[in-house]
Tab-separated table of C-alpha atoms in Angstrom:
chain	number	residue	atom	x	y	z
A	1151	MET	CA	49.362	97.229	66.856
A	1152	ALA	CA	49.127	95.225	70.071
A	1153	SER	CA	46.667	96.418	72.667
A	1154	PRO	CA	48.194	97.727	75.920
A	1155	HIS	CA	45.805	95.308	77.650
A	1156	ASP	CA	46.411	92.257	75.461
A	1157	TYR	CA	47.660	90.168	78.395
A	1158	LEU	CA	44.374	90.940	80.199
A	1159	GLU	CA	42.170	90.180	77.211
A	1160	ARG	CA	43.257	86.541	77.514
A	1161	CYS	CA	43.492	86.386	81.301
A	1162	ASP	CA	40.759	84.331	82.918
A	1163	ARG	CA	42.202	84.430	86.434
A	1164	LEU	CA	43.672	87.699	87.683
A	1165	ALA	CA	44.826	89.091	91.025
A	1166	VAL	CA	45.020	92.860	91.362
A	1167	MET	CA	47.123	94.838	93.810
A	1168	GLY	CA	46.461	98.562	93.960
A	1169	GLY	CA	48.342	101.196	95.906
A	1170	THR	CA	50.386	104.343	95.606
A	1171	PHE	CA	53.614	102.282	95.586
A	1172	ASP	CA	55.522	105.313	96.808
A	1173	PRO	CA	57.748	103.352	96.876
A	1174	ILE	CA	56.956	99.726	96.173
A	1175	HIS	CA	58.532	97.607	98.918
A	1176	ARG	CA	59.124	94.040	100.018
A	1177	GLY	CA	55.841	93.941	101.920
A	1178	HIS	CA	53.949	94.404	98.643
A	1179	MET	CA	56.044	91.740	96.946
A	1180	THR	CA	55.629	89.216	99.743
A	1181	VAL	CA	51.842	89.496	99.758
A	1182	ALA	CA	51.706	89.290	95.944
A	1183	GLU	CA	53.860	86.162	95.968
A	1184	SER	CA	51.669	84.572	98.653
A	1185	VAL	CA	48.524	85.271	96.601
A	1186	MET	CA	50.244	83.857	93.514
A	1187	HIS	CA	51.054	80.670	95.412
A	1188	GLU	CA	47.698	80.182	97.142
A	1189	PHE	CA	45.157	81.366	94.539
A	1190	LYS	CA	47.060	80.498	91.341
A	1191	PRO	CA	46.139	83.564	89.245
A	1192	ARG	CA	47.727	83.735	85.803
A	1193	ARG	CA	48.870	87.250	86.623
A	1194	VAL	CA	49.225	89.554	89.605
A	1195	LEU	CA	48.507	93.019	88.235
A	1196	PHE	CA	50.070	95.928	90.122
A	1197	VAL	CA	48.062	99.118	89.584
A	1198	PRO	CA	49.819	102.282	90.822
A	1199	ALA	CA	47.244	104.873	91.846
A	1200	GLY	CA	46.990	108.009	89.783
A	1201	ASN	CA	45.310	110.469	92.122
A	1202	PRO	CA	44.379	108.620	95.334
A	1203	PRO	CA	41.265	110.228	96.860
A	1204	HIS	CA	42.208	109.087	100.368
A	1205	LYS	CA	45.383	111.206	100.363
A	1206	PRO	CA	44.148	114.718	99.568
A	1207	GLY	CA	46.787	117.403	99.853
A	1208	LYS	CA	49.590	114.942	100.597
A	1209	PRO	CA	52.612	115.088	98.283
A	1210	ILE	CA	52.872	111.990	96.101
A	1211	THR	CA	55.695	111.114	93.738
A	1212	ASP	CA	54.879	111.624	90.061
A	1213	GLY	CA	52.832	108.732	88.685
A	1214	GLU	CA	55.205	108.038	85.807
A	1215	HIS	CA	58.061	107.497	88.250
A	1216	ARG	CA	55.947	105.265	90.481
A	1217	TYR	CA	54.862	103.229	87.446
A	1218	LYS	CA	58.429	102.767	86.197
A	1219	MET	CA	59.749	101.997	89.675
A	1220	THR	CA	57.060	99.345	90.135
A	1221	LEU	CA	57.838	97.942	86.695
A	1222	ALA	CA	61.540	97.764	87.564
A	1223	ALA	CA	60.750	95.901	90.788
A	1224	THR	CA	58.417	93.327	89.219
A	1225	CYS	CA	59.556	92.781	85.632
A	1226	GLU	CA	61.713	89.717	86.334
A	1227	ASN	CA	58.764	87.781	87.779
A	1228	PRO	CA	56.889	86.222	84.832
A	1229	GLY	CA	53.630	86.244	86.801
A	1230	PHE	CA	53.674	89.969	87.571
A	1231	GLU	CA	52.433	92.810	85.347
A	1232	VAL	CA	52.035	96.552	85.935
A	1233	SER	CA	49.151	98.626	84.595
A	1234	ARG	CA	49.087	102.321	83.713
A	1235	MET	CA	45.308	102.538	83.755
A	1236	GLU	CA	45.031	104.661	86.896
A	1237	ILE	CA	47.944	106.998	86.303
A	1238	ASP	CA	46.671	107.644	82.756
A	1239	ARG	CA	43.110	108.275	83.967
A	1240	THR	CA	42.156	111.843	84.825
A	1241	GLY	CA	40.505	112.636	88.127
A	1242	PRO	CA	40.586	110.657	91.381
A	1243	SER	CA	41.517	106.969	91.249
A	1244	TYR	CA	38.566	104.975	92.551
A	1245	THR	CA	38.847	101.208	92.883
A	1246	VAL	CA	35.334	100.715	91.536
A	1247	ASP	CA	36.353	102.381	88.255
A	1248	THR	CA	39.426	100.181	87.947
A	1249	LEU	CA	37.442	97.004	88.630
A	1250	THR	CA	34.759	98.054	86.156
A	1251	ARG	CA	37.402	98.625	83.494
A	1252	LEU	CA	39.020	95.266	84.207
A	1253	ARG	CA	35.645	93.560	83.831
A	1254	GLU	CA	35.388	95.198	80.383
A	1255	ILE	CA	38.848	94.037	79.331
A	1256	CYS	CA	39.065	90.522	80.748
A	1257	PRO	CA	37.064	87.582	79.355
A	1258	PRO	CA	33.429	87.556	80.611
A	1259	GLU	CA	33.798	84.659	83.052
A	1260	SER	CA	37.124	85.761	84.475
A	1261	LYS	CA	37.778	85.400	88.158
A	1262	ILE	CA	39.282	88.578	89.571
A	1263	PHE	CA	40.833	88.779	93.022
A	1264	PHE	CA	41.494	92.172	94.545
A	1265	ILE	CA	44.262	92.192	97.160
A	1266	ILE	CA	43.524	94.408	100.123
A	1267	GLY	CA	45.005	95.163	103.522
A	1268	ALA	CA	43.162	94.364	106.744
A	1269	ASP	CA	42.768	98.049	107.611
A	1270	ALA	CA	41.382	98.839	104.158
A	1271	LEU	CA	38.858	95.996	104.391
A	1272	LEU	CA	37.464	97.435	107.623
A	1273	ASP	CA	36.979	100.778	105.842
A	1274	ILE	CA	35.676	99.366	102.564
A	1275	LEU	CA	32.088	100.579	103.019
A	1276	PHE	CA	33.396	104.154	102.885
A	1277	TRP	CA	34.735	103.611	99.358
A	1278	ARG	CA	33.050	105.138	96.298
A	1279	ASP	CA	30.246	102.789	95.162
A	1280	ALA	CA	31.356	100.177	97.689
A	1281	ALA	CA	28.296	98.002	97.133
A	1282	LYS	CA	29.083	97.756	93.419
A	1283	ALA	CA	32.821	97.190	94.003
A	1284	LEU	CA	32.013	94.273	96.314
A	1285	THR	CA	30.230	92.487	93.454
A	1286	LEU	CA	32.907	92.995	90.811
A	1287	CYS	CA	35.578	90.734	92.284
A	1288	GLU	CA	36.573	88.483	95.124
A	1289	PHE	CA	38.674	90.155	97.798
A	1290	VAL	CA	41.837	88.690	99.257
A	1291	VAL	CA	42.839	90.230	102.546
A	1292	ALA	CA	46.307	89.854	103.995
A	1293	ALA	CA	45.959	88.669	107.595
A	1294	ARG	CA	47.548	90.978	110.122
A	1295	PRO	CA	48.030	90.674	113.887
A	1296	GLY	CA	45.637	92.827	115.905
A	1297	TYR	CA	42.860	92.892	113.303
A	1298	GLU	CA	39.692	90.892	113.982
A	1299	LEU	CA	38.072	90.373	110.590
A	1300	LYS	CA	35.756	87.365	110.975
A	1301	ASN	CA	32.586	89.258	111.935
A	1302	HIS	CA	33.212	92.008	109.374
A	1303	ILE	CA	33.745	89.500	106.577
A	1304	GLU	CA	30.545	87.668	107.549
A	1305	MET	CA	28.601	90.951	107.455
A	1306	LEU	CA	29.965	91.788	103.986
A	1307	ARG	CA	28.956	88.345	102.780
A	1308	LYS	CA	25.408	88.490	104.140
A	1309	GLU	CA	24.547	92.106	103.328
A	1310	TYR	CA	26.504	92.666	100.091
A	1311	GLY	CA	27.106	89.174	98.701
A	1312	ALA	CA	30.848	89.752	98.969
A	1313	THR	CA	33.420	86.988	98.751
A	1314	VAL	CA	36.441	87.624	100.976
A	1315	HIS	CA	39.391	85.282	101.382
A	1316	ILE	CA	42.161	85.583	103.936
A	1317	VAL	CA	45.724	84.868	102.868
A	1318	GLU	CA	48.232	83.962	105.521
A	1319	SER	CA	51.546	85.445	104.441
A	1320	LEU	CA	54.701	86.576	106.104
A	1321	GLN	CA	53.803	89.970	107.477
A	1322	LEU	CA	56.469	92.574	106.904
A	1323	GLU	CA	55.703	95.753	108.789
A	1324	ILE	CA	57.139	98.136	106.222
A	1325	SER	CA	56.041	101.732	105.857
A	1326	GLY	CA	56.479	103.796	102.707
A	1327	THR	CA	56.841	106.855	104.917
A	1328	ASP	CA	59.676	105.194	106.808
A	1329	ILE	CA	61.443	104.266	103.562
A	1330	ARG	CA	61.190	107.839	102.262
A	1331	GLU	CA	62.562	109.180	105.529
A	1332	ARG	CA	65.431	106.706	105.416
A	1333	PHE	CA	66.304	107.814	101.895
A	1334	ALA	CA	66.329	111.449	102.981
A	1335	ALA	CA	68.544	110.600	105.971
A	1336	ASP	CA	70.887	108.497	103.785
A	1337	LYS	CA	70.088	105.331	105.730
A	1338	PRO	CA	70.081	101.853	104.116
A	1339	VAL	CA	66.831	100.610	102.584
A	1340	SER	CA	68.017	97.499	100.757
A	1341	ASN	CA	66.292	95.180	103.242
A	1342	LEU	CA	63.009	97.045	102.786
A	1343	MET	CA	62.516	97.230	99.015
A	1344	PRO	CA	63.532	95.399	95.831
A	1345	ARG	CA	66.982	96.352	94.589
A	1346	ALA	CA	65.727	97.470	91.188
A	1347	ALA	CA	63.224	99.824	92.817
A	1348	GLU	CA	65.900	101.269	95.101
A	1349	ASP	CA	68.212	101.805	92.128
A	1350	TYR	CA	65.457	103.590	90.226
A	1351	ALA	CA	64.618	105.826	93.198
A	1352	ARG	CA	68.248	106.730	93.771
A	1353	LYS	CA	68.984	107.402	90.111
A	1354	HIS	CA	66.064	109.803	89.839
A	1355	GLY	CA	66.448	111.336	93.285
A	1356	LEU	CA	62.847	110.553	94.189
A	1357	TYR	CA	63.274	110.719	97.939
A	1358	GLY	CA	66.286	112.926	98.414
A	1359	ALA	CA	68.597	110.043	97.566
A	1360	PHE	CA	71.301	111.797	95.572
A	1361	GLY	CA	69.649	113.605	92.689
A	1362	ALA	CA	70.602	113.395	89.061
A	1363	GLU	CA	73.399	111.202	87.765
A	1364	PHE	CA	76.824	112.847	88.201
A	1365	SER	CA	75.501	115.588	90.487
A	1366	PRO	CA	77.711	116.700	93.421
A	1367	THR	CA	75.364	114.995	95.878
A	1368	HIS	CA	75.551	111.778	93.838
A	1369	PHE	CA	79.338	111.952	93.964
A	1370	GLN	CA	79.387	112.510	97.718
A	1371	TRP	CA	76.942	109.646	98.232
A	1372	VAL	CA	79.092	107.227	96.219
A	1373	LYS	CA	82.256	108.458	97.929
A	1374	ALA	CA	80.703	107.824	101.357
A	1375	ARG	CA	79.636	104.319	100.338
A	1376	LEU	CA	83.133	103.525	99.072
A	1377	LYS	CA	84.683	104.770	102.285
A	1378	GLU	CA	82.555	102.170	104.078
A	1379	ARG	CA	83.321	99.427	101.534
A	1380	LEU	CA	87.076	99.840	101.043
A	1381	SER	CA	89.974	99.493	103.441
A	1382	PRO	CA	91.529	102.823	104.565
A	1383	GLN	CA	94.571	102.142	102.366
A	1384	ARG	CA	92.482	101.423	99.268
A	1385	PHE	CA	90.261	104.450	99.847
A	1386	HIS	CA	93.377	106.609	100.320
A	1387	HIS	CA	94.689	105.308	96.988
A	1388	THR	CA	91.327	106.041	95.345
A	1389	MET	CA	91.411	109.658	96.488
A	1390	GLY	CA	94.928	109.995	95.086
A	1391	THR	CA	93.803	108.512	91.768
A	1392	ILE	CA	91.008	111.074	91.558
A	1393	GLU	CA	93.481	113.878	92.202
A	1394	GLU	CA	95.873	112.619	89.548
A	1395	SER	CA	93.130	111.963	86.988
A	1396	GLN	CA	91.987	115.565	87.285
A	1397	ARG	CA	95.510	116.847	86.652
A	1398	LEU	CA	95.954	114.602	83.613
A	1399	ALA	CA	92.506	115.450	82.209
A	1400	GLU	CA	93.308	119.156	82.370
A	1401	ILE	CA	96.660	118.721	80.639
A	1402	TYR	CA	95.358	116.504	77.827
A	1403	GLY	CA	91.939	118.115	77.355
A	1404	ALA	CA	89.840	115.168	78.498
A	1405	ASP	CA	86.461	115.303	80.231
A	1406	ALA	CA	87.470	116.009	83.832
A	1407	ASN	CA	84.094	114.955	85.232
A	1408	LYS	CA	84.248	111.545	83.588
A	1409	ALA	CA	87.843	111.132	84.713
A	1410	MET	CA	86.819	111.944	88.282
A	1411	TRP	CA	84.018	109.361	88.263
A	1412	ALA	CA	86.090	106.612	86.647
A	1413	ALA	CA	88.892	107.224	89.150
A	1414	LEU	CA	86.451	107.185	92.057
A	1415	LEU	CA	85.103	103.754	91.093
A	1416	HIS	CA	88.102	102.087	89.427
A	1417	ASP	CA	88.870	99.868	92.435
A	1418	CYS	CA	85.355	99.522	93.872
A	1419	ALA	CA	85.516	95.704	93.479
A	1420	LYS	CA	89.245	95.287	94.099
A	1421	GLU	CA	88.891	93.976	97.641
A	1422	TYR	CA	86.244	91.347	96.999
A	1423	GLY	CA	87.418	87.884	98.037
A	1424	ALA	CA	88.498	85.452	95.317
A	1425	ASP	CA	85.435	83.233	95.700
A	1426	LYS	CA	83.123	86.233	95.587
A	1427	LYS	CA	84.852	87.474	92.440
A	1428	ARG	CA	84.301	84.113	90.749
A	1429	ILE	CA	80.653	83.884	91.753
A	1430	LEU	CA	79.930	87.433	90.612
A	1431	CYS	CA	81.667	86.900	87.282
A	1432	LYS	CA	79.414	83.916	86.663
A	1433	ARG	CA	76.282	85.689	87.882
A	1434	TRP	CA	76.971	88.877	85.960
A	1435	GLY	CA	78.012	87.118	82.754
A	1436	ILE	CA	81.649	88.256	82.802
A	1437	PRO	CA	83.650	85.754	80.698
A	1438	LEU	CA	86.962	84.561	82.129
A	1439	ASP	CA	89.767	83.409	79.855
A	1440	ASP	CA	92.410	80.959	81.081
A	1441	ILE	CA	94.667	83.622	82.575
A	1442	MET	CA	91.865	85.445	84.365
A	1443	SER	CA	90.503	82.134	85.635
A	1444	ARG	CA	93.870	81.339	87.224
A	1445	HIS	CA	94.393	84.888	88.511
A	1446	ILE	CA	90.892	86.062	89.364
A	1447	ASP	CA	92.081	89.426	90.665
A	1448	LEU	CA	92.679	90.406	87.028
A	1449	ALA	CA	88.888	90.533	86.689
A	1450	HIS	CA	88.485	93.277	89.288
A	1451	GLY	CA	88.235	95.977	86.619
A	1452	PHE	CA	85.383	94.133	84.909
A	1453	LEU	CA	83.670	93.552	88.236
A	1454	GLY	CA	84.253	97.190	89.144
A	1455	ALA	CA	82.536	98.400	85.973
A	1456	GLU	CA	79.557	96.156	86.627
A	1457	SER	CA	79.414	97.201	90.277
A	1458	ALA	CA	79.555	100.858	89.217
A	1459	ARG	CA	76.522	100.238	87.025
A	1460	ARG	CA	74.556	98.065	89.437
A	1461	ASP	CA	75.476	99.590	92.788
A	1462	PHE	CA	76.043	103.227	91.915
A	1463	ASN	CA	73.846	103.797	88.850
A	1464	ILE	CA	76.638	104.727	86.435
A	1465	GLU	CA	75.570	104.144	82.853
A	1466	ASP	CA	78.077	106.221	80.858
A	1467	SER	CA	79.836	103.769	78.525
A	1468	GLU	CA	83.138	105.697	78.475
A	1469	ILE	CA	83.391	105.729	82.265
A	1470	LEU	CA	82.510	102.052	82.500
A	1471	GLN	CA	85.102	101.152	79.854
A	1472	ALA	CA	87.830	103.111	81.638
A	1473	ILE	CA	87.039	101.239	84.869
A	1474	ARG	CA	86.853	97.895	83.080
A	1475	TYR	CA	90.296	98.116	81.457
A	1476	HIS	CA	92.264	100.273	83.910
A	1477	SER	CA	94.374	97.319	85.025
A	1478	LEU	CA	94.879	95.148	81.933
A	1479	GLY	CA	94.539	97.702	79.159
A	1480	HIS	CA	93.305	96.781	75.681
A	1481	LYS	CA	93.618	97.682	72.028
A	1482	ASN	CA	92.371	101.085	70.891
A	1483	MET	CA	92.708	102.737	74.299
A	1484	THR	CA	90.773	106.000	74.521
A	1485	LEU	CA	92.268	109.069	76.158
A	1486	LEU	CA	90.084	108.504	79.204
A	1487	ASP	CA	91.236	104.865	79.401
A	1488	LYS	CA	94.871	106.006	79.366
A	1489	ILE	CA	94.307	108.704	81.970
A	1490	ILE	CA	92.711	106.328	84.473
A	1491	MET	CA	95.338	103.659	83.927
A	1492	LEU	CA	98.187	106.143	84.337
A	1493	ALA	CA	96.580	107.905	87.308
A	1494	ASP	CA	96.320	104.508	88.984
A	1495	TYR	CA	100.039	103.972	88.390
A	1496	ILE	CA	101.371	107.348	89.553
A	1497	GLU	CA	98.878	108.868	91.997
A	1498	PRO	CA	100.727	110.930	94.634
A	1499	ARG	CA	100.021	108.531	97.496
A	1500	ARG	CA	101.625	105.540	95.742
A	1501	GLU	CA	104.495	103.851	97.531
A	1502	GLU	CA	107.769	104.091	95.641
A	1503	TYR	CA	108.628	101.488	93.009
A	1504	PRO	CA	111.519	101.549	90.499
A	1505	PRO	CA	110.083	103.395	87.452
A	1506	LEU	CA	107.653	105.654	89.354
A	1507	ALA	CA	109.770	108.807	89.218
A	1508	GLU	CA	110.393	108.425	85.476
A	1509	MET	CA	106.711	107.808	84.811
A	1510	ARG	CA	105.759	110.938	86.740
A	1511	ARG	CA	108.336	112.952	84.791
A	1512	LEU	CA	106.869	111.816	81.470
A	1513	ALA	CA	103.203	111.781	82.494
A	1514	TYR	CA	102.473	115.417	81.687
A	1515	THR	CA	104.259	115.545	78.341
A	1516	ASP	CA	103.896	112.072	76.818
A	1517	ILE	CA	101.155	109.877	78.269
A	1518	ASN	CA	101.964	106.983	75.933
A	1519	LYS	CA	105.618	106.779	76.995
A	1520	ALA	CA	104.636	106.904	80.653
A	1521	LEU	CA	102.189	104.028	80.149
A	1522	ILE	CA	104.775	102.013	78.188
A	1523	ILE	CA	107.202	102.212	81.113
A	1524	GLY	CA	104.509	101.223	83.620
A	1525	THR	CA	103.193	98.344	81.512
A	1526	LYS	CA	106.659	96.959	80.807
A	1527	PHE	CA	107.493	97.074	84.504
A	1528	THR	CA	104.245	95.283	85.432
A	1529	ASN	CA	104.800	92.617	82.788
A	1530	SER	CA	108.360	92.097	83.968
A	1531	GLU	CA	107.165	91.659	87.552
A	1532	LEU	CA	104.644	89.053	86.398
A	1533	LYS	CA	107.258	87.099	84.460
A	1534	ASP	CA	109.655	87.160	87.413
A	1535	ARG	CA	106.915	85.558	89.538
A	1536	GLY	CA	106.265	82.946	86.892
A	1537	ASP	CA	102.845	84.407	86.060
A	1538	SER	CA	101.404	84.907	82.594
A	1539	VAL	CA	101.145	88.312	80.956
A	1540	HIS	CA	97.675	88.914	79.616
A	1541	PRO	CA	97.518	89.270	75.799
A	1542	TRP	CA	95.546	92.501	76.116
A	1543	SER	CA	98.464	94.143	77.905
A	1544	LEU	CA	100.822	93.010	75.152
A	1545	GLU	CA	98.452	94.310	72.469
A	1546	MET	CA	98.175	97.649	74.226
A	1547	LEU	CA	101.929	97.890	74.640
A	1548	LYS	CA	102.510	97.178	70.937
A	1549	GLU	CA	99.965	99.813	69.978
A	1550	LEU	CA	101.394	102.436	72.332
A	1551	LYS	CA	104.903	101.887	70.911
A	1552	SER	CA	103.636	102.385	67.372
A	1553	THR	CA	102.033	105.795	68.039
């Protein structure tokens, strides 16, 4: 079995960044990237604190969440790693213990850099076993306006044999406290922290974001974001689709909660511009066949499903499938797929079109017949415009007629 420290056992040049990471933010990432560029370590090791002794009595997010949030934020950078050593250690988390353990794990002649803030460097002699800690690594301090460090660094060198480097990096004045307060107040934080970390925090409700997946507060949060994203007409249509999906789910015995969520998000990417749709399809790995390439709006269901997952933390496969295929349909439609597609067709706020009344009449007694009428009408409209009918719609129509 591989050692949990196997990447350290071979690492002869390591930079270490400690902190509570509650939450990890762009300031941490910027400094780590600057150290990576200037000092060329093989790894920057993020070490979330377990029980920080300098924050007695202050509420701190559970260590497992902070570890996983930090991992989410850093995992795509091949030079970054995250260690559990402090959150798995009992008792207070002292830097000297972490450095001692790293000296035991890493090769004997390894060079270890410990990244530190200017304020922390000025207080370093108050740390546990500071004299020992100063001999276990070289310190890299992030320069910061208003902090005069030259004399202090010279004193540490003369009296303790310390080696302290200064890294000049873009200074982002970001406060974890401010980020937590912004979460609680439902203010944007995307410019302050990595997207993956924000998604993790929101999904798990770490800072009063929206609580557990599919909770009422989650729903209201997503609804509010969509109201900002969509035009008034599209949002109005979305609310009607939710209303209709609930009615259909009750009649046919489907999961009303899943129907509500799929209806809420079915058009979340509908109003993206054509160029944006194409770029996102490429970036998100959504394949486009010839018809979808020519008529990129046909991809809005696929983009909507991916946006629901990425932007709103929806992971339920049935909901995502219903969003993905609500416009084109597909073979082997599930009941939820049919409900969302039909609700989109007949929601009460829809402007009149020729077969609408007949579809509404059939909707509550024969969902397949109602969808057949709607699909045939849509296909006819496409042909009249000289556009191609997507094969998936034809396959769905054939299947619906046979049941």
